Amino acid sequence: VLVKNRSKLSDQTSVDNMLIIFYQSAGMHNLAIELLQKKYSQAPTEGKKAQILWQIANGFFSQENYVEAERCFRQMIKLEPNNNAAQRNLAVCLYKLGRHEDAEKTLNRILSAFPDPQVADLLDAIIQAKTGSQPQLEEKIIENTLSSFSSETSGFTQFFLKRCDFQ
């Protein structure tokens, strides 16, 4: 409905935001990433660019495209060097790409600057995974990445989405 009537609506930004939320919720990450990349090119501030990069990186992460997720997390970290969640997710990408030592170094770097229990747990799980304890690592990865996703939607978006017939 939104896509079909998009040109008739005056507030294209709101339409794009609703489509992004819908695409993410529906697992249509390619379409969400496409719209987010458009928004990124139009973002007025570094902070807004970082927020959009976060969403793009998590979209790639959800698709298990860890190379692109890594690229986006690194780009975001350049904008927000103290963003521990982005650094944690970067470490997970590095681990998933088989770059275990880089993942450990990233987590140790975070821990040397900030005592963070999530980072410590993730680092312990990565170290244990080297000895074959993979299930705990996967559990920690899920905990870390899910705790970083924002699943909140605005009241207007919820109102609109409840009235759409999704096909």
mmCIF file of N, CA, C and O in Angstrom, residues 13 16 35-45 48-49 52:
data_model
loop_
_atom_site.group_PDB
_atom_site.id
_atom_site.type_symbol
_atom_site.label_atom_id
_atom_site.label_comp_id
_atom_site.label_asym_id
_atom_site.label_seq_id
_atom_site.Cartn_x
_atom_site.Cartn_y
_atom_site.Cartn_z
ATOM 1 N N THR A 13 9.760 11.490 3.808
ATOM 2 C CA THR A 13 10.636 11.007 4.872
ATOM 3 C C THR A 13 9.880 10.068 5.806
ATOM 4 O O THR A 13 10.389 9.003 6.171
ATOM 5 N N ASP A 16 9.288 6.813 4.003
ATOM 6 C CA ASP A 16 10.519 6.020 3.982
ATOM 7 C C ASP A 16 10.776 5.379 5.340
ATOM 8 O O ASP A 16 11.146 4.214 5.419
ATOM 9 N N LEU A 35 16.835 1.806 1.162
ATOM 10 C CA LEU A 35 16.265 3.074 1.641
ATOM 11 C C LEU A 35 17.191 3.756 2.644
ATOM 12 O O LEU A 35 17.328 4.990 2.635
ATOM 13 N N LEU A 36 17.819 2.987 3.496
ATOM 14 C CA LEU A 36 18.728 3.561 4.487
ATOM 15 C C LEU A 36 19.944 4.201 3.817
ATOM 16 O O LEU A 36 20.419 5.260 4.259
ATOM 17 N N GLN A 37 20.440 3.593 2.758
ATOM 18 C CA GLN A 37 21.574 4.179 2.043
ATOM 19 C C GLN A 37 21.181 5.511 1.409
ATOM 20 O O GLN A 37 21.981 6.449 1.396
ATOM 21 N N LYS A 38 19.953 5.604 0.933
ATOM 22 C CA LYS A 38 19.444 6.872 0.400
ATOM 23 C C LYS A 38 19.390 7.922 1.517
ATOM 24 O O LYS A 38 19.827 9.059 1.338
ATOM 25 N N LYS A 39 18.862 7.507 2.676
ATOM 26 C CA LYS A 39 18.790 8.419 3.819
ATOM 27 C C LYS A 39 20.184 8.848 4.277
ATOM 28 O O LYS A 39 20.391 9.996 4.649
ATOM 29 N N TYR A 40 21.137 7.929 4.233
ATOM 30 C CA TYR A 40 22.501 8.232 4.662
ATOM 31 C C TYR A 40 23.101 9.351 3.806
ATOM 32 O O TYR A 40 23.729 10.267 4.328
ATOM 33 N N SER A 41 22.885 9.267 2.521
ATOM 34 C CA SER A 41 23.452 10.284 1.624
ATOM 35 C C SER A 41 22.832 11.660 1.860
ATOM 36 O O SER A 41 23.422 12.674 1.493
ATOM 37 N N GLN A 42 21.655 11.694 2.474
ATOM 38 C CA GLN A 42 20.970 12.963 2.730
ATOM 39 C C GLN A 42 21.061 13.393 4.199
ATOM 40 O O GLN A 42 20.516 14.433 4.566
ATOM 41 N N ALA A 43 21.727 12.623 5.025
ATOM 42 C CA ALA A 43 21.779 12.912 6.468
ATOM 43 C C ALA A 43 22.518 14.228 6.716
ATOM 44 O O ALA A 43 23.622 14.434 6.199
ATOM 45 N N PRO A 44 21.919 15.102 7.518
ATOM 46 C CA PRO A 44 22.496 16.429 7.723
ATOM 47 C C PRO A 44 23.640 16.486 8.746
ATOM 48 O O PRO A 44 24.445 17.408 8.707
ATOM 49 N N THR A 45 23.718 15.514 9.653
ATOM 50 C CA THR A 45 24.725 15.578 10.712
ATOM 51 C C THR A 45 25.483 14.262 10.829
ATOM 52 O O THR A 45 25.006 13.214 10.369
ATOM 53 N N LYS A 48 23.377 11.749 12.862
ATOM 54 C CA LYS A 48 22.328 11.094 12.073
ATOM 55 C C LYS A 48 22.948 10.042 11.150
ATOM 56 O O LYS A 48 22.397 8.947 10.983
ATOM 57 N N LYS A 49 24.107 10.364 10.570
ATOM 58 C CA LYS A 49 24.793 9.389 9.717
ATOM 59 C C LYS A 49 25.171 8.147 10.514
ATOM 60 O O LYS A 49 25.028 7.024 10.034
ATOM 61 N N ILE A 52 22.100 5.976 11.087
ATOM 62 C CA ILE A 52 21.712 5.272 9.863
ATOM 63 C C ILE A 52 22.702 4.144 9.567
ATOM 64 O O ILE A 52 22.301 3.035 9.181
#
